[in-house]
CSV table of C-alpha atoms in Angstrom, one decimal:
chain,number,residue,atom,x,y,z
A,9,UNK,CA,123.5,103.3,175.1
A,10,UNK,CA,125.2,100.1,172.9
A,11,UNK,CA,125.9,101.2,169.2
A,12,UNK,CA,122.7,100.2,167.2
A,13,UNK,CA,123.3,97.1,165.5
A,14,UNK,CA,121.7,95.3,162.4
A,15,UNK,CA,120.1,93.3,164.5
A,16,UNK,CA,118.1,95.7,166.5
A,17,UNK,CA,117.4,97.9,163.3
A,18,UNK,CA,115.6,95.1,162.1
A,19,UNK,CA,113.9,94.3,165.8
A,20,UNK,CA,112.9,97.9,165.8
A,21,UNK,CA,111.7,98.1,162.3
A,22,UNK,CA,109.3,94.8,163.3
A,23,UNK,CA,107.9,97.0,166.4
A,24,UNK,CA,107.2,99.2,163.3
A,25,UNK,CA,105.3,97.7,161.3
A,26,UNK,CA,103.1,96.3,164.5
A,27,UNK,CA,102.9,99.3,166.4
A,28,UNK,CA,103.2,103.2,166.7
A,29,UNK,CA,106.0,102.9,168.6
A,30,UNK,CA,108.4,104.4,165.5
A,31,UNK,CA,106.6,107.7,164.4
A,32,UNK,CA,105.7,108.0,160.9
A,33,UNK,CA,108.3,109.9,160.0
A,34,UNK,CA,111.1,107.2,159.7
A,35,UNK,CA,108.7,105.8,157.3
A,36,UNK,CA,108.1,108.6,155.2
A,37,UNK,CA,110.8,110.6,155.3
A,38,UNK,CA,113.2,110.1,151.8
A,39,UNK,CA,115.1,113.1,152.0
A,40,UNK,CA,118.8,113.0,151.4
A,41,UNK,CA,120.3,116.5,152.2
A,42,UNK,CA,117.6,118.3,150.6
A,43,UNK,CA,117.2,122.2,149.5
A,44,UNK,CA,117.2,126.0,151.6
A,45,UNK,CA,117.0,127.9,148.1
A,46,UNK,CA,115.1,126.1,145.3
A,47,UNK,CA,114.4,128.5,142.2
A,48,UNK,CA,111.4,130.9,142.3
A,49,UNK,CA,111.9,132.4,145.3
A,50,UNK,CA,109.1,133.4,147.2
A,51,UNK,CA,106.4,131.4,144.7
A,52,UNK,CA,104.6,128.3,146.0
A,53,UNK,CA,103.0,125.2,144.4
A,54,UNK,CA,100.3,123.7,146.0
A,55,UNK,CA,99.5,120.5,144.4
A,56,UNK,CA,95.9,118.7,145.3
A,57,UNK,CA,95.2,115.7,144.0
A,58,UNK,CA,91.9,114.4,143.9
A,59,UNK,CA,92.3,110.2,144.5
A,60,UNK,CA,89.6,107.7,143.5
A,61,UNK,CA,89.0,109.7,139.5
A,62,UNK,CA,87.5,112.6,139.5
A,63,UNK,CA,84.0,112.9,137.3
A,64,UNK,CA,85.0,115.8,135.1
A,65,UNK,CA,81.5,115.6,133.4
A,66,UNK,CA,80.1,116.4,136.8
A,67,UNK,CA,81.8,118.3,137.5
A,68,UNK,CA,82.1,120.7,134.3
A,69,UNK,CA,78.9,120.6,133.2
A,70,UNK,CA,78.2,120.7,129.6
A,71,UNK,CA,74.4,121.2,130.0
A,72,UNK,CA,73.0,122.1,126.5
A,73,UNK,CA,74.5,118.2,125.3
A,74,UNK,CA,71.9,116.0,124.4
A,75,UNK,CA,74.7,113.3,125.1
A,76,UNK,CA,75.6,113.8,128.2
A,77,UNK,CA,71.9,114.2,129.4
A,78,UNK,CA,71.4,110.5,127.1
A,79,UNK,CA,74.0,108.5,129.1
A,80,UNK,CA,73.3,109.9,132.7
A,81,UNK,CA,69.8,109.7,133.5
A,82,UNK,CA,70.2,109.1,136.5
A,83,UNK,CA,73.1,111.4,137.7
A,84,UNK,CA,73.1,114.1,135.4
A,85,UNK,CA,73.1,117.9,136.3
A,86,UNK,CA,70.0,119.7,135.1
A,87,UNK,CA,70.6,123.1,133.3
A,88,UNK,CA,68.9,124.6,136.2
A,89,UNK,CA,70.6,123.6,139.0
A,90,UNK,CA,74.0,124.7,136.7
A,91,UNK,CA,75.8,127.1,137.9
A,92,UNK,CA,76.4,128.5,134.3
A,93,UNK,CA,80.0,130.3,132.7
A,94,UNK,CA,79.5,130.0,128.9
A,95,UNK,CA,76.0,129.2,126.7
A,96,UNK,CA,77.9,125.5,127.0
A,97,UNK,CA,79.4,125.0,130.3
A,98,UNK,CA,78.9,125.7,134.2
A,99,UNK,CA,80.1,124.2,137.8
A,100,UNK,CA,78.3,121.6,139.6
A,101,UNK,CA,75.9,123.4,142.0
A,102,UNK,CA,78.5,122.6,145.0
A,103,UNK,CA,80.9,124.4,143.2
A,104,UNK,CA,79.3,127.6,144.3
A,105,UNK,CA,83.2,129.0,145.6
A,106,UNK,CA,85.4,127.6,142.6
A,107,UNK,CA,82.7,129.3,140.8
A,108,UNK,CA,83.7,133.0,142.7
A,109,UNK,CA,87.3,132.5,142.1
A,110,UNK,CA,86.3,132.2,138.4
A,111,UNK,CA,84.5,135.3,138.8
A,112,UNK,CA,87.5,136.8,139.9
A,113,UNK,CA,89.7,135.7,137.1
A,114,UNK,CA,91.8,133.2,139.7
A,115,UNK,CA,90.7,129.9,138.0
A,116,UNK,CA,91.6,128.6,134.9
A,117,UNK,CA,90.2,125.3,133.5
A,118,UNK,CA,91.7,122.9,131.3
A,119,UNK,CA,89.5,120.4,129.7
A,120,UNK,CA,90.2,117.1,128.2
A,121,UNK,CA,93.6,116.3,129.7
A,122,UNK,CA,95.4,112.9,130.0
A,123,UNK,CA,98.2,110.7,128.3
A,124,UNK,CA,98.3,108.5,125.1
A,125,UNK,CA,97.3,104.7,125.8
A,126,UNK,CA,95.0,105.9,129.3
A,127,UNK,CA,95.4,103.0,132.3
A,128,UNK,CA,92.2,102.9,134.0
A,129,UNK,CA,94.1,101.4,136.9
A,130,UNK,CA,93.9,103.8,139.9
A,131,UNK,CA,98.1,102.7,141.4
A,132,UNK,CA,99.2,102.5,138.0
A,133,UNK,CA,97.1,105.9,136.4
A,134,UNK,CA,98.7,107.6,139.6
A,135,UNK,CA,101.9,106.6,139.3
A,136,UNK,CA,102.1,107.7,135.7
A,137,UNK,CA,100.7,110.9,136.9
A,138,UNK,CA,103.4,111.0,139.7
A,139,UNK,CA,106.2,110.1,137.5
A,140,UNK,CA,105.2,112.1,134.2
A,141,UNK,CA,106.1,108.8,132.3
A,142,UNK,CA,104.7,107.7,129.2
A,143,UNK,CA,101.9,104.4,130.1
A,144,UNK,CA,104.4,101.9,129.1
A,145,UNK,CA,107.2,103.1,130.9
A,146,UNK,CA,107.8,102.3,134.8
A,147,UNK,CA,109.7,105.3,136.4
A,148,UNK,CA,110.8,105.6,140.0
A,149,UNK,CA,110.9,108.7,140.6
A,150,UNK,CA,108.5,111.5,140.7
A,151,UNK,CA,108.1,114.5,138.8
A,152,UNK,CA,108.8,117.1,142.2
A,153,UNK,CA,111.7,114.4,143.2
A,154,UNK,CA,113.5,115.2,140.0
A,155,UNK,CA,112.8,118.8,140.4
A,156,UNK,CA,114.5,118.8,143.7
A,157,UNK,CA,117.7,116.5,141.8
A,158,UNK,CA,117.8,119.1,140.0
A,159,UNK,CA,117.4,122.7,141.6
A,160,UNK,CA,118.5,122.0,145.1
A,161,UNK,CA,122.6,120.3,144.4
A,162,UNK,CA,123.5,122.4,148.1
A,163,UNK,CA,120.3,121.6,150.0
A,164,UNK,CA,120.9,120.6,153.9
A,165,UNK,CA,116.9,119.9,154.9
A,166,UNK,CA,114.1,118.1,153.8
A,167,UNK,CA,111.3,120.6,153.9
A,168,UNK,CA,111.8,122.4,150.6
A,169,UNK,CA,109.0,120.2,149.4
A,170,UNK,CA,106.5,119.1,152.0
A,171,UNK,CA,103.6,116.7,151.6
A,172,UNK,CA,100.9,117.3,154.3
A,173,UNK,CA,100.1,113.4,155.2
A,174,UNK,CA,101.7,110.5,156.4
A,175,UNK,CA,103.3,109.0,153.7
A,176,UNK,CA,105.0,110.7,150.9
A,177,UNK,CA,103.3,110.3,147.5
A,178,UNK,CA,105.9,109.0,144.3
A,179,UNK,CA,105.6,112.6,143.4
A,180,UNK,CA,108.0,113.8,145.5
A,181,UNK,CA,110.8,111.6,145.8
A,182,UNK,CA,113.8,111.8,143.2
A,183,UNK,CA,116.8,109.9,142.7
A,184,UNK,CA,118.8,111.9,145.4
A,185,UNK,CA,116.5,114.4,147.2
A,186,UNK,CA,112.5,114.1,148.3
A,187,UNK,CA,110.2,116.0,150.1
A,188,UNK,CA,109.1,115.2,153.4
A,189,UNK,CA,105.7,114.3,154.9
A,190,UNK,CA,104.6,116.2,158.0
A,191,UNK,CA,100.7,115.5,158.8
A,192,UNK,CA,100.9,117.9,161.8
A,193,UNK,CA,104.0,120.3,162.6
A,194,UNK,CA,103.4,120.0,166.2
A,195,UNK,CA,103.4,115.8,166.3
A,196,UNK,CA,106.1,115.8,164.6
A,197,UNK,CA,108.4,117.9,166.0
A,198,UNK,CA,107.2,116.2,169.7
A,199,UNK,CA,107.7,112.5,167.8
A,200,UNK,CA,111.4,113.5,166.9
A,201,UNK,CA,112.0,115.3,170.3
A,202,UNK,CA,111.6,111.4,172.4
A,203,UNK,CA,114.5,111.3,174.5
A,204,UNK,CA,114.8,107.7,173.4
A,205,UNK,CA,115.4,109.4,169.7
A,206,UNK,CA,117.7,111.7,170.9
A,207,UNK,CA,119.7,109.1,172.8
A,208,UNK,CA,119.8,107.0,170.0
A,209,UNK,CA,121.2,109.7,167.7
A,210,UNK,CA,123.8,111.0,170.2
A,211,UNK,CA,125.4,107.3,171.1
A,212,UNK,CA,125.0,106.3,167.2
A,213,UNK,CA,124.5,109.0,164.9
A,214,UNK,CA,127.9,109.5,163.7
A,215,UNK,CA,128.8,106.6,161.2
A,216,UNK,CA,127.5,103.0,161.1
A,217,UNK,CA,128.9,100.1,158.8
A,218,UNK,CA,125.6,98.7,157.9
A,219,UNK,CA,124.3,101.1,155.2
A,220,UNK,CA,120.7,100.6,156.4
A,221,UNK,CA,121.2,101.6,159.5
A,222,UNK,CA,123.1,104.1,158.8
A,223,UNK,CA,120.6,105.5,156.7
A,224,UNK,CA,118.2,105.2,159.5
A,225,UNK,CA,120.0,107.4,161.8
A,226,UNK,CA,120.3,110.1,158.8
A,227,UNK,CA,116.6,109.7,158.4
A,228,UNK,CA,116.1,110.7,162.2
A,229,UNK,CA,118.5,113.6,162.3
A,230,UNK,CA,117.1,115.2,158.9
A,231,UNK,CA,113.8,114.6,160.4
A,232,UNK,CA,114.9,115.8,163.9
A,233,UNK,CA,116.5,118.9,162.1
A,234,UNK,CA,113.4,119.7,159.7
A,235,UNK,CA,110.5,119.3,162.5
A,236,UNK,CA,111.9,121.6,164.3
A,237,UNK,CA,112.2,124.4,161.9
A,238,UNK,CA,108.9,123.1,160.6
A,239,UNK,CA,106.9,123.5,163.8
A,240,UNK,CA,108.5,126.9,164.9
A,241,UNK,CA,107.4,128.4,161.7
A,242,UNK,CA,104.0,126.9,161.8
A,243,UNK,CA,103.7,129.3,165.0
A,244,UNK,CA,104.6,132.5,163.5
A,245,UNK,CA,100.5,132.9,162.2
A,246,UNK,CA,98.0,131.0,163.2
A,247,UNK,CA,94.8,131.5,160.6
A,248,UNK,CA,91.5,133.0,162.0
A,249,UNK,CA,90.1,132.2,158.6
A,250,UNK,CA,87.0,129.4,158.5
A,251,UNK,CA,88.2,126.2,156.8
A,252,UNK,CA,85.9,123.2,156.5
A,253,UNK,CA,86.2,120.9,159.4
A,254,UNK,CA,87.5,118.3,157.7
A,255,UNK,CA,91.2,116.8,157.6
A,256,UNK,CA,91.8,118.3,154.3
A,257,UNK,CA,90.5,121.4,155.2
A,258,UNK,CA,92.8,121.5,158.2
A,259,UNK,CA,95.7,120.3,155.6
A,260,UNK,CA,94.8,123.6,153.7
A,261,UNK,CA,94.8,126.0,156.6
A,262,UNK,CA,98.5,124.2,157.7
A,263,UNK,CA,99.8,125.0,154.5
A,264,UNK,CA,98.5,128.5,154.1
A,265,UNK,CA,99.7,129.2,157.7
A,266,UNK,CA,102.8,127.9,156.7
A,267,UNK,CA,103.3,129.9,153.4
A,268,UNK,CA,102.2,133.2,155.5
A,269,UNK,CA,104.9,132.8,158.3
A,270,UNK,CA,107.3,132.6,155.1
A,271,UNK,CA,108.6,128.9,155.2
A,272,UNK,CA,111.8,127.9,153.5
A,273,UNK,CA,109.2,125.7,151.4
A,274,UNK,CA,108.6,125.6,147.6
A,275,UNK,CA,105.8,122.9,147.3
A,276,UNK,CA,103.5,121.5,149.2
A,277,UNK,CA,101.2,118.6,148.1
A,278,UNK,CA,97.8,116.9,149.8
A,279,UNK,CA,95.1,115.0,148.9
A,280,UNK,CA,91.9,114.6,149.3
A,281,UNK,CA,90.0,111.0,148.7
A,282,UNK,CA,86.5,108.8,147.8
A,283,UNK,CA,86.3,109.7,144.9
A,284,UNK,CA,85.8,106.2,143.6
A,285,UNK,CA,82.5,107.0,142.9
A,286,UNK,CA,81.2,103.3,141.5
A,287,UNK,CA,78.3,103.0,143.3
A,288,UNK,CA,75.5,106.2,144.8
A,289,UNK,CA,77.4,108.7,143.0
A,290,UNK,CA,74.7,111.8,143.6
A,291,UNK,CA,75.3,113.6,146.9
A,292,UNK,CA,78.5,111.6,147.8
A,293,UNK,CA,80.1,113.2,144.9
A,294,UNK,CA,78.5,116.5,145.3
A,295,UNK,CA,79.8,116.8,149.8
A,296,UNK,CA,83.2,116.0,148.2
A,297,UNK,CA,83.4,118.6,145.4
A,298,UNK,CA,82.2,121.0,147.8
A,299,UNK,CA,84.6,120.4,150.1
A,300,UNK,CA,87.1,120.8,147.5
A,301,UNK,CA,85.9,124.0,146.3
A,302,UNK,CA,85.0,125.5,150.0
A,303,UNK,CA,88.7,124.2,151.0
A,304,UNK,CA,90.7,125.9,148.2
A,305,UNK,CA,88.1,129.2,148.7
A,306,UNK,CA,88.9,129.2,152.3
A,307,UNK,CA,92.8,129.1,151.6
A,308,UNK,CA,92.9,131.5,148.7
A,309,UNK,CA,90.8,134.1,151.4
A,310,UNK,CA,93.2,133.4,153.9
A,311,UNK,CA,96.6,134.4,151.3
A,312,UNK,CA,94.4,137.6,149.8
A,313,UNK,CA,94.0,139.1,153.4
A,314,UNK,CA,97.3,138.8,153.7
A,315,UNK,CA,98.3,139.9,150.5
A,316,UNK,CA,100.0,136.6,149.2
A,317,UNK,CA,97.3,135.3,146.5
A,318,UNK,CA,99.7,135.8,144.2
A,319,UNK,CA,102.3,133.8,145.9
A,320,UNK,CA,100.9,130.5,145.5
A,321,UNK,CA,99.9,128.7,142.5
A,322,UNK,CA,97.1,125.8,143.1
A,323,UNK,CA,97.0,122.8,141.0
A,324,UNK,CA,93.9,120.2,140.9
A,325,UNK,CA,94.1,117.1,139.1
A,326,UNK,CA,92.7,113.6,139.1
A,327,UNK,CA,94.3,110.1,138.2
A,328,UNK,CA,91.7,109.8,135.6
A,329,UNK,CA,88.0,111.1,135.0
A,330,UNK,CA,85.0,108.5,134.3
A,331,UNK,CA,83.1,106.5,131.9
A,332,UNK,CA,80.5,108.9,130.0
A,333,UNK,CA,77.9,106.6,130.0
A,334,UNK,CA,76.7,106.2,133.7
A,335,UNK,CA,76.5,102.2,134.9
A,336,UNK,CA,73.8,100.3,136.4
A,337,UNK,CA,74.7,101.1,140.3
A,338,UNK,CA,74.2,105.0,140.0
A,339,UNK,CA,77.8,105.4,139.8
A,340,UNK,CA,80.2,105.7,137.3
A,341,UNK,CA,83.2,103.6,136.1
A,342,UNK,CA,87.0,104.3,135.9
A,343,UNK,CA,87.1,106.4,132.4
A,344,UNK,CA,90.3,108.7,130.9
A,345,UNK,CA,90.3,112.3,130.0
A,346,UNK,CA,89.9,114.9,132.8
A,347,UNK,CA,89.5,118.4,133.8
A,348,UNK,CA,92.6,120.0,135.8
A,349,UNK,CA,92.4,123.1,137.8
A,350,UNK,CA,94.8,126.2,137.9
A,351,UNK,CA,94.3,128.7,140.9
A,352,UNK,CA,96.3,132.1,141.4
A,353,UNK,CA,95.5,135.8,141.5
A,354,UNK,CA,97.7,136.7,138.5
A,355,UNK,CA,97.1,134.0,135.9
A,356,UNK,CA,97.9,135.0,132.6
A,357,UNK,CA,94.9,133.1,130.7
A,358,UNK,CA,92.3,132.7,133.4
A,359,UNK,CA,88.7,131.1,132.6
A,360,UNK,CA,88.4,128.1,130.3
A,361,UNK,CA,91.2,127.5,128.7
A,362,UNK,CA,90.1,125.2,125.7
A,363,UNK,CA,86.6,123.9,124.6
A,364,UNK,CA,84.0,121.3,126.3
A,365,UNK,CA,85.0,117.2,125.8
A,366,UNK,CA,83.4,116.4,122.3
A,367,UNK,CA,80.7,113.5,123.5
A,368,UNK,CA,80.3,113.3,119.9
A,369,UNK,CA,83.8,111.6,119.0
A,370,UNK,CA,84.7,109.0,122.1
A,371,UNK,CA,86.6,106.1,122.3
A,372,UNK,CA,85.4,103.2,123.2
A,373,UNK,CA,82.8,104.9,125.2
A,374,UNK,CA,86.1,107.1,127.0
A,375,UNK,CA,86.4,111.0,126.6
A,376,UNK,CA,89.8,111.4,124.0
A,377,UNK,CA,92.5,113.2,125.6
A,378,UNK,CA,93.5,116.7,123.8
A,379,UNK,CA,96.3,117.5,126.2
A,380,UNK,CA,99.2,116.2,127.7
A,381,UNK,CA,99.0,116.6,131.6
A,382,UNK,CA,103.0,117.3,130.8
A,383,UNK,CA,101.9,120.3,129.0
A,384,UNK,CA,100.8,121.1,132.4
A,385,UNK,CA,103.4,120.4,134.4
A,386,UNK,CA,105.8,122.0,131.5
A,387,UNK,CA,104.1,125.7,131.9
A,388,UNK,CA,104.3,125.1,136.0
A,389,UNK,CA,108.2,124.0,135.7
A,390,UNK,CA,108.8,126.9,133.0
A,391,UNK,CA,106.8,129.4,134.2
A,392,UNK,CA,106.0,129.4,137.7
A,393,UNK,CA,109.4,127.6,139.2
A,394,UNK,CA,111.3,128.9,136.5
A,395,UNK,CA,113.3,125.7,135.6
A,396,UNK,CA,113.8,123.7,132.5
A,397,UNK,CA,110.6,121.2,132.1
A,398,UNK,CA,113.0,119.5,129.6
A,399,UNK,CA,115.4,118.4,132.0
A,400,UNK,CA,113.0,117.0,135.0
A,401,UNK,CA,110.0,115.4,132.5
A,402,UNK,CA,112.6,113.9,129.9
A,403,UNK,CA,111.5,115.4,126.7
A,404,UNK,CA,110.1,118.3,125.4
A,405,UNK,CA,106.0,119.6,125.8
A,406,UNK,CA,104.8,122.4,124.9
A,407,UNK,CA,103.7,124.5,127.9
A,408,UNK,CA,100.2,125.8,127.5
A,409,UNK,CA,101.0,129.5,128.8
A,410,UNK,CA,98.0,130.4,131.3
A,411,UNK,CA,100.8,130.8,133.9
C-alpha cells in the first residue's frame, strides 16, 4: 500500500462525514497516550447525565408547598401519589427504585445546586458543567480530561476513562489525555480489526510529516490497541441481571459488566436524553425518570450480587432544572438550580443532604442556587479519586463530605 498522503486523509475524511465507511472511533477517539494506573485503585465513577434539564421539582417533590401546587396546576404531583421521605419531601411516583436505594442508605440528595450567573442555554449550561468553569469563562477542556492531565503522566491506552456512546462529551477530554468513547465493545473492536485498517497502519503507521495525518494513524492504533483490551474484558461476565430494554439501560449493564470483569477503567460516563420537556411534560417525564431510576437500580443489583456496590460511585446531574412556574404548553421552561444524585453502598452522609428549594425566595421566577456543582465535583476528586480538586477545577471549593 502507497504511504497515506494529505491528500487522501482529507479524501477519506470527506467519505467520513458522508458515510459509515470510517467507524466512529476515529471521530471520537481524543486520547493521547492515556493511563493503566490512575489514583483510587479499584473505585469507579459512573457519571449520568441527564440532557434536555432535568425538572428537579418533579422530581423531588415538595408536597406540603402551597407554591409549588400554585404554579403547576397542571403538572404537579399530588401528596398522594408521593412517594414520601420527610413531612416535606418525597420521589416522583416513578421513582419507586431510587426510592429503595434510599431506603438502603445508597442515595444521597443534594438540593438546589448550580453556578453563579445560571445560562439557560442547554450547549452552553453543559459545557460549563463539562468544564467546571465559571459562566463567563470559555474552557476547553473538561473537568475528567484534566483529571487524566493530571493523574495518568505514564498512561499508554485510552480506556482509563470511557464514555459509553459515540461521541466523547467535553467532559472527558483534557489538554493532553481523554477518554475514549466505545458504544459497544464488540463493534468496536470488529471496526478497528478491518484489514483495510490494519493495512493502513502497517504500510503507514510509523511517522508521517503531515501532523494531521499523523495524528490519524495514532488515533487508529490507540483505538486498535484499546478495543481490543476493551472487548476481551467485556467477555469475562456477561450480566444475567434485568436491565430496562432501552439503550441506556443496555449502556448500564456494559458498564457494570465491565467494572465486574475488573477493567483497567476509572470512569465511565453516559447519558440519557428528552428531557427537554417544553411541551406534554406528564407521562413523558414520568417513562424517563423511571427509566432512570429502574436503570441505576438494575446496575447497583447487579455490583451488590457480586459484592462490588461499594466499588462504584454514581453521579446524576442535569445541565439545569426548570422554570417553577409551569408554561402554557403543559411543559416547563429552561430554569437554573437542580437536584444531583450520589449513589454507593458506603456513603458517608446518605439521605438528603440539605433542605427543600425555598419557593418562597426565587429569582426572577428561577430556583437560587445554594451550592456549587464544584462542591460536588471537589468531594468526588478529594474523596472518592483521591486527588487534589484544587489542581484539576482551578480554585478551591469546599467539598460537601457525603463521600
Amino acid at each position: 500500500m502507497s504511504k497515506f498522503s494529505r491528500r487522501n486523509f482529507l479524501k477519506l475524511s470527506a467519505l467520513a462525514s458522508t458515510s459509515l465507511f470510517i467507524p466512529t472511533f476515529i471521530k471520537t477517539v481524543q486520547a493521547k497516550e492515556v493511563t493503566s494506573a490512575l489514583a483510587g485503585g479499584y473505585k469507579k465513577l459512573v457519571v449520568i447525565q441527564l440532557s434536555g434539564g432535568n425538572d428537579g421539582l418533579n422530581t423531588i417533590i415538595p408536597f406540603k408547598n402551597d407554591v409549588y401546587y400554585k404554579n403547576r396546576n397542571g403538572i404537579s404531583i399530588s401528596e398522594k401519589e408521593v412517594l414520601k421521605i420527610t413531612d416535606e419531601l418525597g420521589f416522583n411516583p416513578s421513582l419507586e427504585k431510587f426510592k429503595a436505594l434510599y431506603d438502603n442508605g445508597y442515595l444521597s440528595v443534594v438540593n438546589s445546586v448550580g453556578y453563579p450567573n445560571p445560562n439557560r442555554s442547554h450547549f452552553r449550561s453543559m459545557d460549563i458543567w463539562h468544564s467546571a468553569s465559571d459562566s463567563n469563562k470559555t474552557v476547553n477542556t473538561g473537568w475528567i480530561g484534566r483529571y487524566l492531565d493530571s493523574e495518568c503522566q505514564n498512561c499508554k491506552n485510552p480506556y482509563n476513562a470511557i464514555e459509553v456512546n459515540e461521541n466523547l462529551s467535553l467532559a472527558m477530554k483534557g489538554e493532553s489525555k481523554s477518554g475514549i468513547a466505545v458504544e459497544d465493545p464488540e463493534r468496536f473492536f470488529l471496526s478497528t480489526s478491518e484489514k483495510f485498517f490494519a493495512d493502513l497502519i502497517k504500510a503507514n503507521g510509523k511517522s508521517d510529516h503531515d501532523e494531521n495525518v499523523s495524528y490519524l494513524y495514532k488515533t487508529m492504533v490507540d483505538a486498535t490497541s484499546s478495543a481490543e483490551y476493551v472487548y476481551k474484558t467485556s467477555k469475562i461476565y456477561k450480566s444475567k441481571s434485568t436491565y430496562p430494554n432501552t439503550n441506556f439501560g443496555r449502556d448500564l449493564k456494559t458498564i457494570a459488566e465491565l467494572i465486574i470483569s475488573d477493567i483497567d477503567t476509572s470512569v465511565f460516563y453516559v447519558s440519557l436524553g428528552g428531557f427537554d420537556t417544553h411541551v406534554n411534560q406528564t407521562g413523558r417525564h414520568e417513562r424517563l425518570l423511571k427509566e432512570m431510576s429502574d436503570g441505576v437500580y438494575s446496575f447497583m443489583e447487579d455490583l451488590r450480587i457480586n459484592n462490588r456496590q461499594d466499588d462504584a460511585l454514581v453521579m446524576v446531574f442535569s445541565e439545569f432544572g426548570r422554570r417553577v412556574k409551569q408554561n402554557g404548553s403543559g411543559g416547563t421552561d429552561h430554569g437554573t438550580a437542580n437536584n444531583i444524585f450520589l449513589i454507593n453502598g458506603n456513603l458517608r452522609k446518605p439521605g438528603f443532604y440539605n433542605e427543600a428549594p425555598d419557593l418562597g425566595d426565587l429569582e426572577n421566577g428561577d430556583l437560587k442556587y445554594k451550592i456549587d456543582f464544584r462542591s460536588v465535583y471537589a468531594n468526588v476528586l478529594n474523596d472518592w479519586l483521591g486527588v487534589s480538586s484544587q489542581n484539576i477545577l482551578g480554585k478551591k471549593f469546599e467539598p460537601l463530605g457525603i463521600i
